[in-house]
Short mmCIF file of C-alpha atoms and ligand atoms in Angstrom, two decimals:
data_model
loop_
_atom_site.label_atom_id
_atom_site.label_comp_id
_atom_site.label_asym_id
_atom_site.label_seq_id
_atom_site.Cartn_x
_atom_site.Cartn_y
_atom_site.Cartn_z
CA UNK A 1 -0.42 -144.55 -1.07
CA UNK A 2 -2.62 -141.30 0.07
CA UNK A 3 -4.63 -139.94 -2.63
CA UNK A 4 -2.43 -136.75 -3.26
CA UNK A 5 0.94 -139.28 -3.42
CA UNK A 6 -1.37 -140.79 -5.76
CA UNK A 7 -2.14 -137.73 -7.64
CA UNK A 8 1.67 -136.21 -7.73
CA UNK A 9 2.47 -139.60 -9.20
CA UNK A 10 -0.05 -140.42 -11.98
CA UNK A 11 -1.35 -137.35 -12.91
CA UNK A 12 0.48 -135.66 -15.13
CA UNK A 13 1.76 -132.04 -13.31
CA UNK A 14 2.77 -128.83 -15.32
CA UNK A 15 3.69 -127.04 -11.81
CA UNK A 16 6.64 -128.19 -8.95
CA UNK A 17 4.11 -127.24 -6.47
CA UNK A 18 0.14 -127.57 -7.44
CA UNK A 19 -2.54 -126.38 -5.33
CA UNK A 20 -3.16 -130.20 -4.46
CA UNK A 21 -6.60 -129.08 -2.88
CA UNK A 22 -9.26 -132.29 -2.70
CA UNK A 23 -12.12 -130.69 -3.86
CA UNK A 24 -15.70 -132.67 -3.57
CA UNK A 25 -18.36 -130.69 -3.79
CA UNK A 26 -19.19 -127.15 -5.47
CA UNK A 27 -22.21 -124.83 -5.72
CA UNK A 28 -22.56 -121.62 -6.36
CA UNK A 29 -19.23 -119.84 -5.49
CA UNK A 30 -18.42 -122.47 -2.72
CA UNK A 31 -16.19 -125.16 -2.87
CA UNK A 32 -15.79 -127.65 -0.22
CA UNK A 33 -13.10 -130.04 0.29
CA UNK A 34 -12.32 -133.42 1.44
CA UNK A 35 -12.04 -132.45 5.24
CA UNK A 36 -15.42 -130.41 4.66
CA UNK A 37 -13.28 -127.12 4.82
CA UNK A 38 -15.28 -124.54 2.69
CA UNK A 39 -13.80 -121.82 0.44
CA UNK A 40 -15.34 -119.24 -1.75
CA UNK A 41 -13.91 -119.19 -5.08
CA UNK A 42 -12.76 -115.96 -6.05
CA UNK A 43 -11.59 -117.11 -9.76
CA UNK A 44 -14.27 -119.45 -10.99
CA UNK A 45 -12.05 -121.86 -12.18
CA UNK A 46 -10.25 -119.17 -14.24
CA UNK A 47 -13.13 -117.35 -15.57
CA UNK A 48 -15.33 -120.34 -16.47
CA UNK A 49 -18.09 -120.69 -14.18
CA UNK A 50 -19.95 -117.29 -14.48
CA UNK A 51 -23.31 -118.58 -13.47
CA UNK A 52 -21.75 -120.32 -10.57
CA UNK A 53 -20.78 -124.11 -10.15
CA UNK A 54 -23.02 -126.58 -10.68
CA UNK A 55 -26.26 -124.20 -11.41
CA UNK A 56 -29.13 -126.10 -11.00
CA UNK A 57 -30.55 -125.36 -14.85
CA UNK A 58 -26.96 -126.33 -16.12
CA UNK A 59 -26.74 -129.51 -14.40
CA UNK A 60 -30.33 -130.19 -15.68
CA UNK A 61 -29.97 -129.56 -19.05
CA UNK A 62 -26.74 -131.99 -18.99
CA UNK A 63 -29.10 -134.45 -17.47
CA UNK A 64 -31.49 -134.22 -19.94
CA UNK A 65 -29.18 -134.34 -23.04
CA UNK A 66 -27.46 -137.36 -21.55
CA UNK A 67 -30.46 -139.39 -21.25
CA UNK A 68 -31.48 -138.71 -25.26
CA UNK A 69 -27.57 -138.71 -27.08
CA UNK A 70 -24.22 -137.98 -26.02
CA UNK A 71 -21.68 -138.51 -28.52
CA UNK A 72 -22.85 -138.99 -32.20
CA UNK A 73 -20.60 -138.44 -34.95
CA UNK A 74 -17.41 -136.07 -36.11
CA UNK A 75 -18.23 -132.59 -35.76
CA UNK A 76 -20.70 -130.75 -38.83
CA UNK A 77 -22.28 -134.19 -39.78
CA UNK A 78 -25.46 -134.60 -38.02
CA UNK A 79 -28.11 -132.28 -36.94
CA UNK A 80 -27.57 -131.95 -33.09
CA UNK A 81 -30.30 -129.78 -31.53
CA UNK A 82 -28.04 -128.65 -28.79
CA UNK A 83 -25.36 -127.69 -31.23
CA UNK A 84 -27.81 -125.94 -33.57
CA UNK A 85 -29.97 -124.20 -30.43
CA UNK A 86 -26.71 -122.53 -28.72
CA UNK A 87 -25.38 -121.79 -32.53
CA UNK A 88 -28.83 -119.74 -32.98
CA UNK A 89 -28.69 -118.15 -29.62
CA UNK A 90 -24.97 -117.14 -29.70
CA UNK A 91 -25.52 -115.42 -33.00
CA UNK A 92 -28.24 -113.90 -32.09
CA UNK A 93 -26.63 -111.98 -29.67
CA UNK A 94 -23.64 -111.26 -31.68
CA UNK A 95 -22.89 -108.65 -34.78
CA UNK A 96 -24.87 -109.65 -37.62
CA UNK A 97 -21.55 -110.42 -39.10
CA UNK A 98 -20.71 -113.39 -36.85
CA UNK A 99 -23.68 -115.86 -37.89
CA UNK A 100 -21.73 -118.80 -38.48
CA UNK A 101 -19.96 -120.64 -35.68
CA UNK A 102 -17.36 -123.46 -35.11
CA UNK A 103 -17.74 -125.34 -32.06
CA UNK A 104 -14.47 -126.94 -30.89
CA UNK A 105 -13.23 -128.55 -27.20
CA UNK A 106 -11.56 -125.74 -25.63
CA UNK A 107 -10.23 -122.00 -26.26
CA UNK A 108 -6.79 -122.98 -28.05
CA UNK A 109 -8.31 -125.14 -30.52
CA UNK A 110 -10.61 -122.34 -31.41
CA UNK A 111 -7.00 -119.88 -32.03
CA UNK A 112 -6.02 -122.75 -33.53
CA UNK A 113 -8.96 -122.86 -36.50
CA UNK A 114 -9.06 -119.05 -36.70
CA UNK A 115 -5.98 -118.97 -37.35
CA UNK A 116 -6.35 -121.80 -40.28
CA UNK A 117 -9.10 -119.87 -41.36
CA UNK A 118 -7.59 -115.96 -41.58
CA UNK A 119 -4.78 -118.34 -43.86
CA UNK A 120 -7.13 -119.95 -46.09
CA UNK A 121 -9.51 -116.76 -46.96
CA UNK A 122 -6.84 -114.21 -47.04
CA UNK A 123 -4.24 -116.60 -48.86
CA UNK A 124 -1.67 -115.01 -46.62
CA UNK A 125 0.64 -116.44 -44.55
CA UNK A 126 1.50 -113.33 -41.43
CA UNK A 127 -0.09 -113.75 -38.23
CA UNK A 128 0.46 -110.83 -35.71
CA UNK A 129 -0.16 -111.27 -32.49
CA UNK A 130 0.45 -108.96 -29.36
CA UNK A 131 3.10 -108.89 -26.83
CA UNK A 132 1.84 -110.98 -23.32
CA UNK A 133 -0.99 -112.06 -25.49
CA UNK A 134 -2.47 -115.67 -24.54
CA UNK A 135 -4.28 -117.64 -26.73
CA UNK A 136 -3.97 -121.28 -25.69
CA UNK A 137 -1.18 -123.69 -25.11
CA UNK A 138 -1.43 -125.89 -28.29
CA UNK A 139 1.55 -125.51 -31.25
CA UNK A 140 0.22 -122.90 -33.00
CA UNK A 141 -1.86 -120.82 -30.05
CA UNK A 142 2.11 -121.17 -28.28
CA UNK A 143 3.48 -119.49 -31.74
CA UNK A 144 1.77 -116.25 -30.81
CA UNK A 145 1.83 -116.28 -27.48
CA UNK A 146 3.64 -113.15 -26.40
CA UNK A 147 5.89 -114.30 -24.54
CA UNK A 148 9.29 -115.81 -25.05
CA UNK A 149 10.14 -117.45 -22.06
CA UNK A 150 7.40 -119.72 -22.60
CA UNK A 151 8.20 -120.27 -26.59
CA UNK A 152 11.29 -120.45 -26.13
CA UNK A 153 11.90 -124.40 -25.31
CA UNK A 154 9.38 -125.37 -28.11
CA UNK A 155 10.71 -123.86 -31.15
CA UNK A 156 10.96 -124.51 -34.00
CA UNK A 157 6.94 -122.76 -33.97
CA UNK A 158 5.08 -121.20 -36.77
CA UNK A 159 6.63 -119.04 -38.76
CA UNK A 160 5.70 -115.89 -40.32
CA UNK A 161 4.19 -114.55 -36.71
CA UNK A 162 5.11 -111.02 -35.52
CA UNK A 163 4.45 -109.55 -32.32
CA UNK A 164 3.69 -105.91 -31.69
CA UNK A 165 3.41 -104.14 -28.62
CA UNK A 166 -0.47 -104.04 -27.69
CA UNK A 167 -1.91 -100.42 -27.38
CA UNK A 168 0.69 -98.53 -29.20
CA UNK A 169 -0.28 -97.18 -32.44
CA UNK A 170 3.10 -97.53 -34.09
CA UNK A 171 2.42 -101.03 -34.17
CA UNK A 172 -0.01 -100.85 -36.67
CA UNK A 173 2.08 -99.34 -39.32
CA UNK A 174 3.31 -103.36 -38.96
CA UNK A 175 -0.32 -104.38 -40.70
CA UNK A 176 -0.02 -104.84 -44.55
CA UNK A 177 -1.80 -106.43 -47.28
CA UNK A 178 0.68 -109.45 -46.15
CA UNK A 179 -0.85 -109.71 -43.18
CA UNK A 180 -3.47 -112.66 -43.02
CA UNK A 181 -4.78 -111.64 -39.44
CA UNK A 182 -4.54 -109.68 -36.04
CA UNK A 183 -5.33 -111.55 -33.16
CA UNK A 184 -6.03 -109.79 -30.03
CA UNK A 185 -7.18 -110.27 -26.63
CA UNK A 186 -9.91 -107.89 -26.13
CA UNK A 187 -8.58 -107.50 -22.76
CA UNK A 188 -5.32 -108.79 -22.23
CA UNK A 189 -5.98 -110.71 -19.11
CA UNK A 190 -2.86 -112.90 -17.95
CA UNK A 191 -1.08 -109.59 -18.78
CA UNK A 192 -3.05 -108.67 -15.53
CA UNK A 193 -6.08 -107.33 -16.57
CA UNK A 194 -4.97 -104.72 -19.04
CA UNK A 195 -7.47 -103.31 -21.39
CA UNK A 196 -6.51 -100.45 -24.29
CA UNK A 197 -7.62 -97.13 -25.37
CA UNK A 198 -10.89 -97.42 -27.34
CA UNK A 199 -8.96 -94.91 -29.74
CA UNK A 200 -6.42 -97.59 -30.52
CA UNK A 201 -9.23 -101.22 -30.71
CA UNK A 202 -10.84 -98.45 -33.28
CA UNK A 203 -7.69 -97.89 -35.46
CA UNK A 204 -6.84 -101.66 -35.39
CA UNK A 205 -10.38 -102.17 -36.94
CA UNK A 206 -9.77 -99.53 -39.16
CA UNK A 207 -6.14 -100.83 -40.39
CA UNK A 208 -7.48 -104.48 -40.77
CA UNK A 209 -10.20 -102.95 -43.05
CA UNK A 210 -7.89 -100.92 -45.10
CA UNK A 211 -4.80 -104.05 -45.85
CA UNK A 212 -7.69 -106.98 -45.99
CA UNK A 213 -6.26 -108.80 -43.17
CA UNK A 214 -8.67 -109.73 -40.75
CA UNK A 215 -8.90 -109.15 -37.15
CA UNK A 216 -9.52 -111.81 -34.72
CA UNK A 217 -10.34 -110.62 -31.40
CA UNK A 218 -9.77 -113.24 -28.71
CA UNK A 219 -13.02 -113.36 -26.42
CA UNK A 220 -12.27 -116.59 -24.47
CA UNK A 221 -11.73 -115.01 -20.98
CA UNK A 222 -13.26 -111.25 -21.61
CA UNK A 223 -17.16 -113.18 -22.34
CA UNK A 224 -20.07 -114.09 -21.39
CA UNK A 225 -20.11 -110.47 -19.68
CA UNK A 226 -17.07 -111.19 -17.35
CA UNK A 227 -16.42 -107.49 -17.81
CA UNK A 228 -19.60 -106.24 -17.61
CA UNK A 229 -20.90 -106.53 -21.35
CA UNK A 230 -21.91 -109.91 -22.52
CA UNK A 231 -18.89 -109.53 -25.49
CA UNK A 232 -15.72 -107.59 -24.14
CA UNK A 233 -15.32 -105.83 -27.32
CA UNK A 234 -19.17 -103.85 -27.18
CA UNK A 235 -17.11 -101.51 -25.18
CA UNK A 236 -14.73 -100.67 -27.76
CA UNK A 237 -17.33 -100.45 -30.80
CA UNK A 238 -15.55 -102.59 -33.18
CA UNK A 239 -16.68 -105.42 -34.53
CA UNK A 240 -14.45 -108.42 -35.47
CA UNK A 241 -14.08 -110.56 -38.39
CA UNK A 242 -13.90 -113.68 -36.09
CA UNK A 243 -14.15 -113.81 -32.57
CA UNK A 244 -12.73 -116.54 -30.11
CA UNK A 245 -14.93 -117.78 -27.56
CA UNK A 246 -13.93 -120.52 -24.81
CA UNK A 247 -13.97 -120.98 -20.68
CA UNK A 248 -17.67 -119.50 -19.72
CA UNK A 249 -18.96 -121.01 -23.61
CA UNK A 250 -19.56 -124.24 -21.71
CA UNK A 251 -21.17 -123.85 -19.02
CA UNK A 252 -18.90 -125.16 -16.58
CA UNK A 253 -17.99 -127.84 -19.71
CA UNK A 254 -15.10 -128.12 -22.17
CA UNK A 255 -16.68 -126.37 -25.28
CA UNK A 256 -14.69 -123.49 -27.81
CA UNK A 257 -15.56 -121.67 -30.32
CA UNK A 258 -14.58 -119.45 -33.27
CA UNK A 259 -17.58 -117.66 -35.01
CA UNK A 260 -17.29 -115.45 -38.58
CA UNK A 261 -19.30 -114.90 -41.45
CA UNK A 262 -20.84 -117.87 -43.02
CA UNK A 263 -18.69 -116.36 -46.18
CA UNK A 264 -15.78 -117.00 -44.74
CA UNK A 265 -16.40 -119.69 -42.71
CA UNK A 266 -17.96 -121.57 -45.92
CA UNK A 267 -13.98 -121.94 -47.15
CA UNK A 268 -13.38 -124.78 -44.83
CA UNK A 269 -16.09 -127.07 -47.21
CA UNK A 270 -13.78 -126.91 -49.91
CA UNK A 271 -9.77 -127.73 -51.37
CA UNK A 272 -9.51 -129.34 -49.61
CA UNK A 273 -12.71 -130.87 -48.02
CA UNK A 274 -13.06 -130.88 -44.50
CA UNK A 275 -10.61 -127.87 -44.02
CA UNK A 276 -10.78 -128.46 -40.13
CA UNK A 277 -12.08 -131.28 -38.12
CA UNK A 278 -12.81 -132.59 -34.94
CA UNK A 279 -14.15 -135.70 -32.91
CA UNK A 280 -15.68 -134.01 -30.03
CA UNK A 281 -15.57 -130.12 -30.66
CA UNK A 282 -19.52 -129.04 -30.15
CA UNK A 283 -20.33 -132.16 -27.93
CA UNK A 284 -23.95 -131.94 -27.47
CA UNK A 285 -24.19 -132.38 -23.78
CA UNK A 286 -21.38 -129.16 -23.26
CA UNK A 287 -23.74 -127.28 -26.27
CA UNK A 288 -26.67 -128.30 -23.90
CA UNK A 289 -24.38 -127.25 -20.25
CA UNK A 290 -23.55 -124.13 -22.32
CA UNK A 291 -26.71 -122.91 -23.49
CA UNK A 292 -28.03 -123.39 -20.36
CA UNK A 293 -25.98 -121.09 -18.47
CA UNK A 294 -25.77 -118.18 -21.26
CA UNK A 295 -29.89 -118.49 -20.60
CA UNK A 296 -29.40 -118.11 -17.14
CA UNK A 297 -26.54 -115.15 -17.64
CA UNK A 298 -29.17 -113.48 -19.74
CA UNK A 299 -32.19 -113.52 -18.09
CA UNK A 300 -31.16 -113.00 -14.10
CA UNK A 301 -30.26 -110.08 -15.42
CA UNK A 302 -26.40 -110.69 -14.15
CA UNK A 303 -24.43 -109.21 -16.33
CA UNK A 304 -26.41 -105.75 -14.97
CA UNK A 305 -24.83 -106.88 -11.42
CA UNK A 306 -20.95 -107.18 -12.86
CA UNK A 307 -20.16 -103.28 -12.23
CA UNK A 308 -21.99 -102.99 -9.32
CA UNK A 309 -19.68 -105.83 -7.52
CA UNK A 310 -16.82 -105.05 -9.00
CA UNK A 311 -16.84 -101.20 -7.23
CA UNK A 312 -17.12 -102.84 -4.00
CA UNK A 313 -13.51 -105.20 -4.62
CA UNK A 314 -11.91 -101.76 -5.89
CA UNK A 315 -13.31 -99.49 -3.66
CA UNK A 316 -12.54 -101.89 -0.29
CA UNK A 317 -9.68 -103.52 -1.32
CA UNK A 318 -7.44 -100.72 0.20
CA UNK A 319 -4.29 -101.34 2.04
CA UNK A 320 -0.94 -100.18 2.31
CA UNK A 321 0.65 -103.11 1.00
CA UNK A 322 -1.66 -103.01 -2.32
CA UNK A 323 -0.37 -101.07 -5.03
CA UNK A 324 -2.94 -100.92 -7.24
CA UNK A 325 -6.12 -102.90 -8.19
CA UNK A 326 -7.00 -102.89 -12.28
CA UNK A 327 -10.25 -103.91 -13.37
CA UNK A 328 -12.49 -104.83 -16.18
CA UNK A 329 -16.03 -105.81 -14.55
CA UNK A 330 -15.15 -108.87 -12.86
CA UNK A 331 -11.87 -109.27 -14.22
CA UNK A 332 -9.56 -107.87 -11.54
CA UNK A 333 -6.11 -107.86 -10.61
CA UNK A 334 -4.90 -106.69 -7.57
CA UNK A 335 -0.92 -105.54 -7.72
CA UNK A 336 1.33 -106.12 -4.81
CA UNK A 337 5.29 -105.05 -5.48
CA UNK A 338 6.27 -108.45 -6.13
CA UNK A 339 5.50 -111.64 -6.71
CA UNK A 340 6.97 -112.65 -3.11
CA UNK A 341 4.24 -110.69 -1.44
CA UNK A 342 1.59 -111.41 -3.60
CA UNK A 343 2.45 -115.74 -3.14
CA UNK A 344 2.35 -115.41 0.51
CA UNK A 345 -1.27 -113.71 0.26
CA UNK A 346 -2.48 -116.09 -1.53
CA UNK A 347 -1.42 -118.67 0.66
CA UNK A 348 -3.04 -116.69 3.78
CA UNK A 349 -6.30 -116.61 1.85
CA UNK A 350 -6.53 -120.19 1.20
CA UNK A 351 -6.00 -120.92 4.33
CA UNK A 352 -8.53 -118.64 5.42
CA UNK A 353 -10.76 -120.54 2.82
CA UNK A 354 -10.31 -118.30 0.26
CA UNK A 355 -9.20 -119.48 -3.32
CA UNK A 356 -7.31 -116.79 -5.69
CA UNK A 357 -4.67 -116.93 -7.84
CA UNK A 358 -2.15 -115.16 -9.89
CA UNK A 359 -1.58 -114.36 -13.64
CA UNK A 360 0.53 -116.25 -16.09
CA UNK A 361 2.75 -112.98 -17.37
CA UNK A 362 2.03 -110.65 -13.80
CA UNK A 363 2.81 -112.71 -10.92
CA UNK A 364 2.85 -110.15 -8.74
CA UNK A 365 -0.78 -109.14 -9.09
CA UNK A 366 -3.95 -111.49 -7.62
CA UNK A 367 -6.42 -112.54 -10.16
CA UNK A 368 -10.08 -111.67 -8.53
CA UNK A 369 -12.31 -113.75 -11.45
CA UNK A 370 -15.29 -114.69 -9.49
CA UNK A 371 -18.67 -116.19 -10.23
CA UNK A 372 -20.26 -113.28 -11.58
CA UNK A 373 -23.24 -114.63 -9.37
CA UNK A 374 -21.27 -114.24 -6.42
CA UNK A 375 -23.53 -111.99 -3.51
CA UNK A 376 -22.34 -108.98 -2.08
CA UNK A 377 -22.12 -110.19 1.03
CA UNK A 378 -19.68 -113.04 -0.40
CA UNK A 379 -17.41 -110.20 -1.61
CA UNK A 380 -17.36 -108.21 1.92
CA UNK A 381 -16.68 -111.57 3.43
CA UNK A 382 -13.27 -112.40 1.11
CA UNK A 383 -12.18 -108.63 1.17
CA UNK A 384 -12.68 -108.44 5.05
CA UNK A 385 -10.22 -111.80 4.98
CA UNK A 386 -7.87 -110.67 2.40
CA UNK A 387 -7.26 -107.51 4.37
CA UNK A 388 -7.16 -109.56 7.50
CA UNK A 389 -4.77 -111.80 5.81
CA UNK A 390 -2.96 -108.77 4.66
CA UNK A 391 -2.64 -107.08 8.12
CA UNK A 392 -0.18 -110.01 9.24
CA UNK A 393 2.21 -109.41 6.83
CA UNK A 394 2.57 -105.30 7.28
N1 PLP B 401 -7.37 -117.30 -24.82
C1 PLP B 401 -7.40 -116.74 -23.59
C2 PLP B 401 -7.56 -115.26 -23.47
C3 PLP B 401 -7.28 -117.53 -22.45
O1 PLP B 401 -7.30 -116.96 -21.23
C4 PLP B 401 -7.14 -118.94 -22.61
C5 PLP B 401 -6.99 -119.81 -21.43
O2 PLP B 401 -6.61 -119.41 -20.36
C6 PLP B 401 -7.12 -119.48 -23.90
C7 PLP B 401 -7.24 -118.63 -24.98
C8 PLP B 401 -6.93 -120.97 -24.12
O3 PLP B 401 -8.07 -121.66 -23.72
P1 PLP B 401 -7.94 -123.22 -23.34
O4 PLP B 401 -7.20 -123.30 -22.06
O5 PLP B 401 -9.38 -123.67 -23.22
O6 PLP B 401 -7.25 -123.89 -24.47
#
């Protein structure tokens, strides 16, 4: 048996028809393959690898923490310098408000322990949540996920959750003092890149304040300054009572979080004891791998870049078969009238050696999510394709 029969057989798929590439090397925003076919990666492994694959002051810090510890103990227990160093540094560039943070293994076990956690402090039971909202794929991240064609098949879910239309101030009138918490994306992303009026984020905050419910906002694929800001919501002016953080946290690693005030946070210590828990959440080599690159992100001074490179993908990507291009920084969708088109350009890119994808709730837009390292002349090099690519399908 070939490697990929080997693959479709043993590895567990979620799709009839996987991308199936053989990937074996990556640097920077290049991946090369099996054959040594090279493609620039134009999603960054869905918005995880900001500072690039495989930087070289990632990989060494992983190096490093491997050869003192790896795995310890359960999560909280022991003093882990990586855990404690990127705890100090995350903080430190957060609001004063979010000092205290939860490290799990990946973004829906972070919705997952917000979610405990707006239950336990408010001593409510409502969770709202927003209409083509994502927020992980576990039980309860599926239960306010907002859409129904993927709940559907795995009810019975959590009850008590209510999903409002996102943007639309009548759906705030919905926000009571029954309401535990509001979850949000800051930007909703699989929605295909869709971000709302400040006017609205600021009248959320301000109905949260008034009922006591708290309001989670859902940072995992807007951070680590994927849009152009290191947090997603510093362009809104709110600040939230817990904030979700995932994909970029680690570096290129497997590493969530959820951070909130040590007051609330403190809850989980008691009735019971050990309110949430986890093996691996905060692993010190991912802490290491993630503090690493957030160093990197904040001293290259990239973030500055993210605007800059995003106006060249909206100002070149024009064509008559491209409806519209939506973007937040480097968070870009590009909207073709369906889903049809959009499949067959993606296929033309990869070929071409270019890797993009689409978005979980808009299929027919193209997800542009690239290293936010990525060089202009990488970006002139995948639009001139994509518009070649595009040309043979007029
Ligand atoms: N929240 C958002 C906005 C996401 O985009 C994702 C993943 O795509 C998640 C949560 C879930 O993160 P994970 O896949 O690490 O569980």
């Amino acid at each position: 048996m070939n490697k990929r029969e080997l693959f479709l057989r043993h590895v567990a798929q979620t799709s009839p028809a996987p991308i199936g590439l053989e990937i074996v090397k990556a640097k920077g925003s290049t991946l090369v393959d099996a054959a040594g076919k090279k493609y620039l990666d134009l999603i960054a492994g869905i918005s995880v690898c900001n500072v690039g694959h495989r930087h070289p002051k990632v990989v060494k810090a992983i190096k490093n923490q491997v050869d003192d510890y790896m795995h310890l103990l359960v999560y909280g227990e022991m003093i882990e310098t990586p855990q404690v160093q990127y705890a100090k540094w995350l903080t430190d560039y957060l609001p004063p408000t979010l000092n205290s943070v939860y490290f799990t293994n990946s973004g829906a076990e972070a919705t997952e322990g917000a979610m405990k956690l707006a239950k336990r402090v408010t001593n409510r039971t409502q969770i709202i949540a927003f209409n083509k909202s994502y927020h992980g794929s576990t039980q309860g991240a599926l239960s306010i996920m907002g859409d129904e064609y993927w709940r559907n098949a795995f009810r019975p879910l959590l009850p008590d959750v209510l999903h409002l239309e996102y943007d639309a101030f009548e759906s705030l009138e919905h926000i009571t003092n029954q309401t535990a918490c509001v979850i949000a994306e800051t930007i909703q992303a699989e929605r295909g890149v869709v971000a709302p009026s400040p006017q609205w984020m600021t009248a959320l905050e301000k109905k949260c304040r008034e009922t006591g419910t708290l309001l989670v906002l859902d940072e995992i694929q807007a951070g680590f300054g994927r849009t152009g800001t290191l947090w997603g919501f510093e362009q809104f002016n709110v600040v939230p009572d817990i904030v979700l953080l995932g994909k970029a946290l680690g570096g290129g690693m497997p590493l969530g979080a959820f951070v909130a005030d040590k007051k609330i946070m403190q809850v989980f210590t008691e009735n019971p004891v050990l309110g949430h828990i986890t093996t691996f959440g905060g692993h010190p080599v991912c802490c290491a791998a993630g503090l690493a690159a957030l160093k990197v992100l904040l001293k290259d001074e990239i973030i500055a870049q993210v605007a800059h490179k995003a106006a060249l993908f909206v100002e070149m990507l024009q064509h008559p078969l491209i409806k519209k291009v939506r973007s937040n920084g480097l968070l870009i969708a590009v909207e073709f009238e369906s889903f049809e088109i959009n499949k067959k350009v993606i296929d033309g890119c990869l070929q071409q050696g270019l890797l993009t994808d689409w978005f979980l709730f808009a299929p027919e837009c193209m997800r542009i999510a690239p290293p936010l390292t990525i060089s202009a002349k990488e970006i002139k090099k995948a639009i001139k394709t994509m518009l070649q690519v595009l040309d043979t399908l007029k």
